[in-house]
Short mmCIF file of C-alpha atoms in Angstrom, two decimals:
data_model
loop_
_atom_site.label_atom_id
_atom_site.label_comp_id
_atom_site.label_asym_id
_atom_site.label_seq_id
_atom_site.Cartn_x
_atom_site.Cartn_y
_atom_site.Cartn_z
CA VAL Y 1 48.78 137.89 89.04
CA THR Y 2 45.89 140.17 89.95
CA GLY Y 3 45.02 141.22 93.50
CA ALA Y 4 41.33 141.81 94.12
CA SER Y 5 39.11 142.93 96.98
CA PHE Y 6 36.37 140.51 95.96
CA VAL Y 7 35.61 137.77 93.43
CA VAL Y 8 32.24 137.14 91.77
CA PHE Y 9 31.59 133.78 90.13
CA ASN Y 10 28.77 133.99 87.58
CA GLY Y 11 27.53 130.57 86.47
CA ALA Y 12 25.38 131.72 83.54
CA LEU Y 13 27.90 131.52 80.68
CA LYS Y 14 26.42 129.58 77.75
CA THR Y 15 28.53 126.81 76.21
CA SER Y 16 27.50 128.16 72.79
CA SER Y 17 29.35 131.43 73.53
CA GLY Y 18 32.63 129.92 72.34
CA PHE Y 19 34.38 130.62 75.65
CA LEU Y 20 35.66 128.20 78.27
CA ALA Y 21 35.27 131.02 80.81
CA LYS Y 22 35.60 134.81 80.86
CA CYS Y 23 37.47 136.86 83.43
CA SER Y 24 37.22 140.63 83.81
CA ILE Y 25 38.17 143.28 86.34
CA VAL Y 26 35.14 145.02 87.84
CA GLU Y 27 35.95 148.07 89.98
CA ASP Y 28 38.46 146.65 92.52
CA GLY Y 29 37.35 143.04 92.13
CA LEU Y 30 37.27 140.20 89.68
CA MET Y 31 34.27 138.69 87.86
CA VAL Y 32 34.63 135.19 86.48
CA GLN Y 33 31.89 134.01 84.11
CA ILE Y 34 31.70 130.22 83.94
CA THR Y 35 29.31 127.57 82.63
CA PRO Y 36 26.78 125.94 84.96
CA GLU Y 37 28.79 122.70 84.78
CA THR Y 38 31.97 124.47 85.89
CA MET Y 39 30.00 126.20 88.66
CA GLU Y 40 28.87 122.85 90.01
CA SER Y 41 32.45 121.55 89.91
CA LEU Y 42 33.63 124.70 91.70
CA ARG Y 43 31.00 124.30 94.41
CA GLN Y 44 32.03 120.70 94.97
CA ALA Y 45 35.71 121.68 95.16
CA LEU Y 46 34.88 124.35 97.76
CA ARG Y 47 32.85 121.86 99.81
CA ASP Y 48 35.74 119.39 99.67
CA LYS Y 49 38.34 122.13 100.35
CA LYS Y 50 40.20 121.24 97.14
CA ASP Y 51 42.18 123.56 94.87
CA PHE Y 52 40.42 124.43 91.62
CA LYS Y 53 41.64 125.92 88.33
CA ILE Y 54 39.42 127.75 85.84
CA THR Y 55 40.80 128.17 82.31
CA CYS Y 56 39.58 131.35 80.62
CA GLY Y 57 39.54 132.11 76.91
CA LYS Y 58 38.03 130.94 73.64
CA THR Y 59 37.48 127.23 73.15
CA ASP Y 60 38.84 127.09 69.60
CA THR Y 61 42.19 128.89 70.01
CA GLY Y 62 45.47 127.34 71.04
CA ASP Y 63 46.75 130.65 72.39
CA ILE Y 64 48.00 131.14 75.92
CA LYS Y 65 45.04 131.19 78.24
CA GLU Y 66 44.31 133.06 81.46
CA TYR Y 67 43.76 131.01 84.58
CA VAL Y 68 41.88 131.65 87.80
CA ASP Y 69 43.39 129.46 90.52
CA ILE Y 70 41.51 128.92 93.76
CA CYS Y 71 44.02 127.62 96.29
CA TRP Y 72 43.59 126.62 99.91
CA VAL Y 73 46.41 127.82 102.15
CA GLU Y 74 47.54 127.17 105.69
CA ASN Y 75 45.76 129.06 108.47
CA GLU Y 76 47.04 132.66 108.58
CA GLU Y 77 45.33 134.05 111.66
CA LYS Y 78 48.00 136.75 112.02
CA THR Y 79 47.15 138.18 108.58
CA ASN Y 80 44.37 140.77 108.29
CA LYS Y 81 43.46 140.44 111.96
CA GLY Y 82 40.93 143.09 112.99
#
């Protein structure tokens, strides 16, 4: 689990790169490089307020992968107020 101040989703990852998606820590945030198709699916999930999971790693390995989970939670107005 990684805590981050911000998340950047970059939808320019080429399918020919051999990666499903790439995740890296940038300063105090997280950058997730995804394919244009995954970006469109992510946008639709955000519009529909649905959870979304991005699997990171090489396409041809069966190793344990990293995941970026986008989860909707109950309203927490008391948290981070002000």
